[in-house]
mmCIF file of C-alpha atoms in Angstrom:
data_model
loop_
_atom_site.group_PDB
_atom_site.id
_atom_site.type_symbol
_atom_site.label_atom_id
_atom_site.label_comp_id
_atom_site.label_asym_id
_atom_site.label_seq_id
_atom_site.Cartn_x
_atom_site.Cartn_y
_atom_site.Cartn_z
ATOM 1 C CA MET J 551 111.389 88.824 128.032
ATOM 2 C CA THR J 552 115.292 89.684 127.515
ATOM 3 C CA ALA J 553 116.425 91.123 124.314
ATOM 4 C CA PHE J 554 119.215 93.608 123.167
ATOM 5 C CA ALA J 555 119.640 95.632 120.142
ATOM 6 C CA SER J 556 122.429 98.732 118.933
ATOM 7 C CA ALA J 557 122.663 100.899 116.310
ATOM 8 C CA ASN J 558 124.890 103.768 115.468
ATOM 9 C CA GLY J 559 125.380 106.700 113.132
ATOM 10 C CA SER J 560 127.245 109.394 112.515
ATOM 11 C CA SER J 561 126.995 113.156 110.319
ATOM 12 C CA GLY J 562 130.024 115.510 110.126
ATOM 13 C CA ALA J 563 131.585 115.779 113.335
ATOM 14 C CA VAL J 564 128.810 114.420 115.489
ATOM 15 C CA SER J 565 128.379 110.758 116.649
ATOM 16 C CA TRP J 566 125.769 109.018 117.931
ATOM 17 C CA ALA J 567 124.793 105.071 119.471
ATOM 18 C CA TRP J 568 121.617 103.995 120.381
ATOM 19 C CA GLU J 569 120.908 101.264 122.673
ATOM 20 C CA ILE J 570 117.725 98.881 123.587
ATOM 21 C CA ARG J 571 117.680 96.289 126.428
ATOM 22 C CA SER J 572 114.824 94.326 127.924
ATOM 23 C CA VAL J 573 114.454 92.117 130.847
ATOM 24 C CA ASN J 574 111.303 90.636 132.726
ATOM 25 C CA GLY J 575 108.531 92.225 133.793
ATOM 26 C CA ARG J 576 105.080 92.028 134.937
ATOM 27 C CA GLY J 577 103.768 95.138 132.716
ATOM 28 C CA LEU J 578 105.474 97.317 130.281
ATOM 29 C CA ASP J 579 108.133 99.719 132.258
ATOM 30 C CA VAL J 580 109.953 101.871 129.528
ATOM 31 C CA ARG J 581 113.104 104.046 130.811
ATOM 32 C CA MET J 582 114.630 106.396 128.303
ATOM 33 C CA ARG J 583 117.549 108.038 128.656
ATOM 34 C CA LEU J 584 118.225 110.413 125.739
ATOM 35 C CA ALA J 585 121.643 113.028 125.372
ATOM 36 C CA ASP J 586 120.898 116.520 125.566
ATOM 37 C CA GLY J 587 119.308 118.223 122.249
ATOM 38 C CA PHE J 588 117.091 114.915 121.314
ATOM 39 C CA ASP J 589 114.593 114.631 124.269
ATOM 40 C CA GLY J 590 112.004 116.156 121.309
ATOM 41 C CA LEU J 591 112.473 112.257 120.132
ATOM 42 C CA GLU J 592 111.182 110.538 123.429
ATOM 43 C CA ALA J 593 107.596 110.853 122.455
ATOM 44 C CA ASP J 594 107.406 108.780 119.307
ATOM 45 C CA ALA J 595 109.843 106.504 120.596
ATOM 46 C CA ARG J 596 107.421 105.573 123.533
ATOM 47 C CA LYS J 597 104.747 104.502 120.668
ATOM 48 C CA GLN J 598 106.953 103.138 118.407
ATOM 49 C CA ILE J 599 108.001 100.554 122.252
ATOM 50 C CA ALA J 600 103.963 100.403 123.292
ATOM 51 C CA ALA J 601 103.268 98.863 119.375
ATOM 52 C CA ILE J 602 105.072 96.032 119.837
ATOM 53 C CA CYS J 603 105.892 95.122 123.324
ATOM 54 C CA LYS J 604 103.371 94.256 125.977
ATOM 55 C CA ARG J 605 105.154 93.175 128.668
ATOM 56 C CA GLY J 606 108.930 93.907 129.900
ATOM 57 C CA THR J 607 110.829 96.634 131.789
ATOM 58 C CA LEU J 608 113.056 98.095 128.902
ATOM 59 C CA THR J 609 115.765 100.400 128.614
ATOM 60 C CA ILE J 610 116.563 102.682 125.793
ATOM 61 C CA ALA J 611 119.821 105.219 125.936
ATOM 62 C CA LEU J 612 120.970 107.599 123.214
ATOM 63 C CA ARG J 613 124.629 108.783 123.470
ATOM 64 C CA VAL J 614 125.967 111.975 121.597
ATOM 65 C CA ARG J 615 129.472 112.645 120.839
ATOM 66 C CA ARG J 616 131.068 115.599 119.253
ATOM 67 C CA ASN J 617 134.315 114.060 117.485
ATOM 68 C CA THR J 618 137.374 116.007 116.662
ATOM 69 C CA VAL J 619 136.685 119.538 114.973
ATOM 70 C CA ALA J 620 138.335 119.653 111.807
ATOM 71 C CA ARG J 621 141.251 122.569 111.264
ATOM 72 C CA PHE J 622 141.924 123.859 107.737
ATOM 73 C CA ALA J 623 144.297 126.725 107.122
ATOM 74 C CA GLN J 624 142.699 130.439 106.025
ATOM 75 C CA LEU J 625 143.807 133.048 104.265
ATOM 76 C CA ASN J 626 142.432 136.735 105.826
ATOM 77 C CA PRO J 627 142.049 138.874 102.689
ATOM 78 C CA GLU J 628 141.529 141.942 104.730
ATOM 79 C CA GLY J 629 144.513 141.217 107.266
ATOM 80 C CA LEU J 630 146.687 140.580 103.767
ATOM 81 C CA GLN J 631 145.663 143.998 102.504
ATOM 82 C CA ARG J 632 146.182 145.862 105.608
ATOM 83 C CA ALA J 633 149.685 144.563 105.806
ATOM 84 C CA LEU J 634 150.473 145.256 102.293
ATOM 85 C CA ASP J 635 149.107 148.846 102.612
ATOM 86 C CA ALA J 636 151.098 149.168 105.697
ATOM 87 C CA ALA J 637 154.236 147.789 103.692
ATOM 88 C CA ARG J 638 153.329 150.641 100.667
ATOM 89 C CA THR J 639 153.089 153.616 103.289
ATOM 90 C CA ALA J 640 156.301 152.749 105.019
ATOM 91 C CA THR J 641 158.072 152.527 101.980
ATOM 92 C CA GLN J 642 156.356 155.723 100.884
ATOM 93 C CA ALA J 643 157.551 157.389 104.047
ATOM 94 C CA ALA J 644 160.912 156.239 103.693
ATOM 95 C CA ASN J 645 161.488 157.743 100.319
ATOM 96 C CA VAL J 646 164.076 154.851 99.570
ATOM 97 C CA GLU J 647 163.996 151.881 97.078
ATOM 98 C CA THR J 648 163.526 149.431 99.595
ATOM 99 C CA ALA J 649 164.116 145.173 98.610
ATOM 100 C CA PRO J 650 161.002 142.990 97.065
ATOM 101 C CA LEU J 651 158.139 142.077 99.849
ATOM 102 C CA ASP J 652 158.740 138.939 101.574
ATOM 103 C CA ILE J 653 155.430 137.089 100.983
ATOM 104 C CA ALA J 654 156.520 134.491 104.193
ATOM 105 C CA ALA J 655 156.953 137.549 106.362
ATOM 106 C CA ILE J 656 154.134 139.227 105.106
ATOM 107 C CA LEU J 657 152.045 135.691 105.812
ATOM 108 C CA ALA J 658 153.218 135.427 109.227
ATOM 109 C CA LEU J 659 152.289 138.670 110.480
ATOM 110 C CA PRO J 660 149.392 138.141 113.073
ATOM 111 C CA GLY J 661 145.864 138.379 111.106
ATOM 112 C CA VAL J 662 146.754 137.692 107.893
ATOM 113 C CA PHE J 663 146.792 133.892 107.951
ATOM 114 C CA GLY J 664 145.845 131.482 110.425
ATOM 115 C CA THR J 665 143.623 128.000 110.944
ATOM 116 C CA ALA J 666 139.645 127.915 111.117
ATOM 117 C CA GLU J 667 137.479 125.306 112.615
ATOM 118 C CA THR J 668 134.804 123.053 110.738
ATOM 119 C CA GLU J 669 131.167 123.789 112.161
ATOM 120 C CA ALA J 670 129.738 120.598 113.837
ATOM 121 C CA ASP J 671 125.572 120.488 112.167
ATOM 122 C CA PRO J 672 122.985 122.155 114.681
ATOM 123 C CA LEU J 673 122.005 118.721 116.856
ATOM 124 C CA GLY J 674 118.116 119.929 115.508
ATOM 125 C CA ALA J 675 119.301 119.035 112.121
ATOM 126 C CA LEU J 676 120.090 115.341 112.768
ATOM 127 C CA ASN J 677 116.592 114.142 114.326
ATOM 128 C CA ASP J 678 115.573 112.452 111.270
ATOM 129 C CA PRO J 679 118.918 110.544 110.816
ATOM 130 C CA VAL J 680 119.073 109.692 114.525
ATOM 131 C CA LYS J 681 115.425 108.348 114.060
ATOM 132 C CA LYS J 682 116.014 106.133 111.473
ATOM 133 C CA ASP J 683 118.780 104.700 113.135
ATOM 134 C CA PHE J 684 116.451 104.393 116.249
ATOM 135 C CA GLU J 685 113.877 102.610 113.659
ATOM 136 C CA THR J 686 116.808 100.301 112.644
ATOM 137 C CA ALA J 687 118.077 99.353 116.274
ATOM 138 C CA LEU J 688 113.987 98.742 117.253
ATOM 139 C CA THR J 689 113.781 95.909 113.880
ATOM 140 C CA ALA J 690 116.628 94.129 115.516
ATOM 141 C CA PHE J 691 115.234 94.073 119.166
ATOM 142 C CA ALA J 692 112.279 93.305 118.288
ATOM 143 C CA GLN J 693 113.805 90.024 115.890
ATOM 144 C CA ALA J 694 115.756 89.562 118.686
ATOM 145 C CA ARG J 695 112.531 89.147 120.974
ATOM 146 C CA ALA J 696 110.703 86.943 118.169
ATOM 147 C CA SER J 697 113.587 84.476 118.130
ATOM 148 C CA GLU J 698 113.650 84.297 122.045
ATOM 149 C CA GLY J 699 109.752 83.660 122.056
ATOM 150 C CA LYS J 700 110.100 80.620 119.490
ATOM 151 C CA ALA J 701 112.722 78.934 121.761
ATOM 152 C CA LEU J 702 110.686 79.874 124.884
ATOM 153 C CA ALA J 703 107.738 78.251 123.057
ATOM 154 C CA GLU J 704 109.421 75.078 122.296
ATOM 155 C CA VAL J 705 110.781 74.628 126.204
ATOM 156 C CA LEU J 706 107.000 75.442 127.219
ATOM 157 C CA ALA J 707 105.412 73.159 124.906
ATOM 158 C CA GLN J 708 107.662 70.332 125.746
ATOM 159 C CA GLN J 709 106.499 71.055 129.871
ATOM 160 C CA ILE J 710 103.147 71.251 128.951
ATOM 161 C CA ASP J 711 103.715 67.660 127.491
ATOM 162 C CA ARG J 712 105.697 66.839 130.367
ATOM 163 C CA ILE J 713 102.258 67.546 132.383
ATOM 164 C CA ASP J 714 100.423 65.465 130.095
ATOM 165 C CA ARG J 715 102.526 62.472 130.571
ATOM 166 C CA LEU J 716 102.545 62.944 134.516
ATOM 167 C CA CYS J 717 98.882 63.283 134.347
ATOM 168 C CA ALA J 718 98.250 60.074 132.098
ATOM 169 C CA GLN J 719 100.601 58.075 134.608
ATOM 170 C CA ALA J 720 98.111 59.468 137.833
ATOM 171 C CA GLY J 721 95.239 57.959 135.635
ATOM 172 C CA GLU J 722 97.322 54.384 135.798
ATOM 173 C CA VAL J 723 97.487 54.281 139.287
ATOM 174 C CA LEU J 724 94.446 54.839 140.614
ATOM 175 C CA ASP J 725 93.097 51.436 140.590
ATOM 176 C CA ARG J 726 95.872 50.401 142.688
ATOM 177 C CA ARG J 727 95.464 53.669 144.628
ATOM 178 C CA ARG J 728 91.514 52.402 144.888
ATOM 179 C CA ASP J 729 92.225 48.861 146.340
ATOM 180 C CA HIS J 730 94.864 50.736 148.893
ATOM 181 C CA VAL J 731 92.572 53.000 150.090
ATOM 182 C CA ALA J 732 89.583 50.573 150.881
ATOM 183 C CA GLU J 733 91.815 48.226 152.494
ATOM 184 C CA THR J 734 93.274 51.214 154.796
ATOM 185 C CA MET J 735 89.819 52.376 155.318
ATOM 186 C CA LYS J 736 88.711 48.524 156.625
ATOM 187 C CA GLN J 737 91.941 48.472 159.114
ATOM 188 C CA ASN J 738 90.606 51.621 160.371
ATOM 189 C CA LEU J 739 87.068 50.496 160.626
ATOM 190 C CA ALA J 740 88.153 47.439 162.177
ATOM 191 C CA ARG J 741 89.928 49.161 165.043
ATOM 192 C CA VAL J 742 86.819 51.517 165.702
ATOM 193 C CA LEU J 743 84.260 48.454 165.487
ATOM 194 C CA GLY J 744 86.970 46.548 167.900
ATOM 195 C CA SER J 745 86.966 49.500 170.443
ATOM 196 C CA THR J 746 83.218 50.168 170.920
ATOM 197 C CA ASP J 747 79.506 48.305 170.897
ATOM 198 C CA ALA J 748 77.594 51.264 170.043
ATOM 199 C CA VAL J 749 78.263 51.828 166.306
ATOM 200 C CA ASP J 750 75.307 53.784 164.293
ATOM 201 C CA GLU J 751 75.429 52.200 160.967
ATOM 202 C CA GLN J 752 73.479 55.175 159.278
ATOM 203 C CA ARG J 753 75.757 57.344 160.608
ATOM 204 C CA LEU J 754 78.904 54.918 159.676
ATOM 205 C CA GLU J 755 77.876 54.673 156.099
ATOM 206 C CA GLN J 756 77.725 58.825 155.623
ATOM 207 C CA GLU J 757 81.174 58.812 157.149
ATOM 208 C CA LEU J 758 82.925 55.927 154.742
ATOM 209 C CA ALA J 759 80.739 57.605 152.070
ATOM 210 C CA LEU J 760 82.151 61.446 152.567
ATOM 211 C CA LEU J 761 85.863 59.994 153.212
ATOM 212 C CA ALA J 762 85.682 58.242 149.686
ATOM 213 C CA VAL J 763 84.478 61.603 148.114
ATOM 214 C CA LYS J 764 87.586 63.653 149.702
ATOM 215 C CA ALA J 765 89.918 60.615 148.724
ATOM 216 C CA ASP J 766 88.715 61.054 144.980
ATOM 217 C CA VAL J 767 91.312 63.031 142.693
ATOM 218 C CA SER J 768 89.608 62.107 139.503
ATOM 219 C CA GLU J 769 88.384 65.914 139.268
ATOM 220 C CA GLU J 770 92.028 67.199 139.780
ATOM 221 C CA LEU J 771 93.255 65.132 136.956
ATOM 222 C CA ASP J 772 90.404 66.505 135.010
ATOM 223 C CA ARG J 773 90.775 69.782 135.577
ATOM 224 C CA LEU J 774 94.551 69.141 135.236
ATOM 225 C CA GLN J 775 94.060 67.789 131.678
ATOM 226 C CA ALA J 776 91.795 70.818 130.865
ATOM 227 C CA HIS J 777 94.750 72.649 131.797
ATOM 228 C CA VAL J 778 96.909 71.476 129.421
ATOM 229 C CA SER J 779 94.423 71.937 126.686
ATOM 230 C CA ALA J 780 94.371 75.537 127.878
ATOM 231 C CA ALA J 781 97.790 76.041 127.952
ATOM 232 C CA ARG J 782 98.522 74.160 124.606
ATOM 233 C CA ASP J 783 95.949 76.743 122.998
ATOM 234 C CA LEU J 784 97.590 79.878 124.139
ATOM 235 C CA LEU J 785 100.657 78.609 122.674
ATOM 236 C CA GLU J 786 99.112 78.633 119.183
ATOM 237 C CA GLN J 787 97.200 82.377 119.870
ATOM 238 C CA GLU J 788 99.078 85.559 118.048
ATOM 239 C CA GLY J 789 99.946 88.144 120.192
ATOM 240 C CA PRO J 790 100.492 88.458 123.588
ATOM 241 C CA VAL J 791 99.614 86.010 125.991
ATOM 242 C CA GLY J 792 101.440 86.042 129.006
ATOM 243 C CA ARG J 793 99.299 87.297 131.414
ATOM 244 C CA LYS J 794 97.019 84.814 130.498
ATOM 245 C CA PHE J 795 99.471 82.013 131.179
ATOM 246 C CA ASP J 796 100.611 83.387 134.329
ATOM 247 C CA PHE J 797 97.367 82.727 135.531
ATOM 248 C CA LEU J 798 96.968 79.330 134.338
ATOM 249 C CA THR J 799 100.104 78.172 136.000
ATOM 250 C CA GLN J 800 98.665 79.337 139.484
ATOM 251 C CA GLU J 801 95.370 76.838 138.762
ATOM 252 C CA PHE J 802 97.929 74.375 137.780
ATOM 253 C CA ASN J 803 99.997 74.555 140.579
ATOM 254 C CA ARG J 804 96.352 74.659 142.944
ATOM 255 C CA GLU J 805 95.451 71.699 141.527
ATOM 256 C CA ALA J 806 98.777 70.156 142.098
ATOM 257 C CA ASN J 807 98.751 70.799 145.746
ATOM 258 C CA THR J 808 95.418 69.476 145.668
ATOM 259 C CA LEU J 809 96.454 66.155 144.496
ATOM 260 C CA CYS J 810 99.371 65.402 146.200
ATOM 261 C CA SER J 811 97.195 66.499 149.728
ATOM 262 C CA LYS J 812 94.721 63.682 149.025
ATOM 263 C CA ALA J 813 96.659 60.984 147.233
ATOM 264 C CA ASN J 814 97.315 59.055 150.395
ATOM 265 C CA PHE J 815 99.628 56.657 148.208
ATOM 266 C CA THR J 816 103.242 56.486 147.747
ATOM 267 C CA ASP J 817 103.141 56.014 143.762
ATOM 268 C CA LEU J 818 100.548 59.214 143.283
ATOM 269 C CA THR J 819 102.342 61.060 145.735
ATOM 270 C CA GLY J 820 105.299 61.012 143.576
ATOM 271 C CA ILE J 821 103.627 61.596 140.302
ATOM 272 C CA GLY J 822 102.465 64.798 142.615
ATOM 273 C CA LEU J 823 105.829 66.044 143.506
ATOM 274 C CA ASP J 824 107.049 65.464 140.217
ATOM 275 C CA LEU J 825 104.297 67.940 138.943
ATOM 276 C CA LYS J 826 105.109 70.446 141.153
ATOM 277 C CA ALA J 827 108.302 70.472 140.239
ATOM 278 C CA VAL J 828 107.575 70.909 136.257
ATOM 279 C CA ILE J 829 104.891 73.540 136.883
ATOM 280 C CA ASP J 830 106.876 75.614 138.827
ATOM 281 C CA GLN J 831 109.726 75.227 135.952
ATOM 282 C CA MET J 832 106.871 76.511 133.586
ATOM 283 C CA ARG J 833 106.302 79.536 136.270
ATOM 284 C CA GLU J 834 109.183 80.574 135.606
ATOM 285 C CA GLN J 835 109.385 80.606 132.038
ATOM 286 C CA VAL J 836 106.058 82.071 131.891
ATOM 287 C CA GLN J 837 107.947 85.238 132.960
ATOM 288 C CA ASN J 838 109.202 85.990 130.122
ATOM 289 C CA VAL J 839 106.203 85.785 127.908
ATOM 290 C CA GLU J 840 105.024 88.523 126.013
#
């Protein structure tokens, strides 16, 4: 099932962004790309994902960026004291009266006044807020999947109803098909009898009975109706049903193929082809089911 969610956060000079994406998959395949320094979050993240997802290919990424480091002015007391001591020593050595000290000149001396940088928080200290934002993204991801799942259930329900109606239509044409098949068999029998004088009546009856059994499609329609009921039950169940639904659509398709091969009647063949088309559409949608 496809879904996407993200969450962003920051602390001091560090910012981060989580992204969770999923596409269809027969099983659960989780691929994680975490920024350096946060590998310890992977095991717990995988457990949380496995608790809410049973199928799909998920890509989880954590990007971390250090923002521009803030700079600020800073006075070096030791450097200032050394500069003042040097000025006092020079004045005493000169043994002359000097002008008052130029404070601006003193501060401009190397090592007296400069700039310092703020230190970014150590990455290890950010595990908790980064983990919290992952949980936020995971909650949004689960909601996105639930929303899509609800829409998907409505689509599947419509397709199941369509199959149900087509089965009912197939049942309605069976009487006309029975007359058509009987007339066809009579014509074929007449040709056989007309081309030979030696006919084993018992063998002929057996062959006719066998042809009648082979032409009967009532079992296929009964199984299709049973599959319709099973599909509706799956839609009502809580929890993962994707694999069961996938298998059931294969059974739908098998019965529809048999119906088409045994139809021998234009109206029934048309219904069978419509059934196959709807079943194929349903099989594609089922791949999205959890």
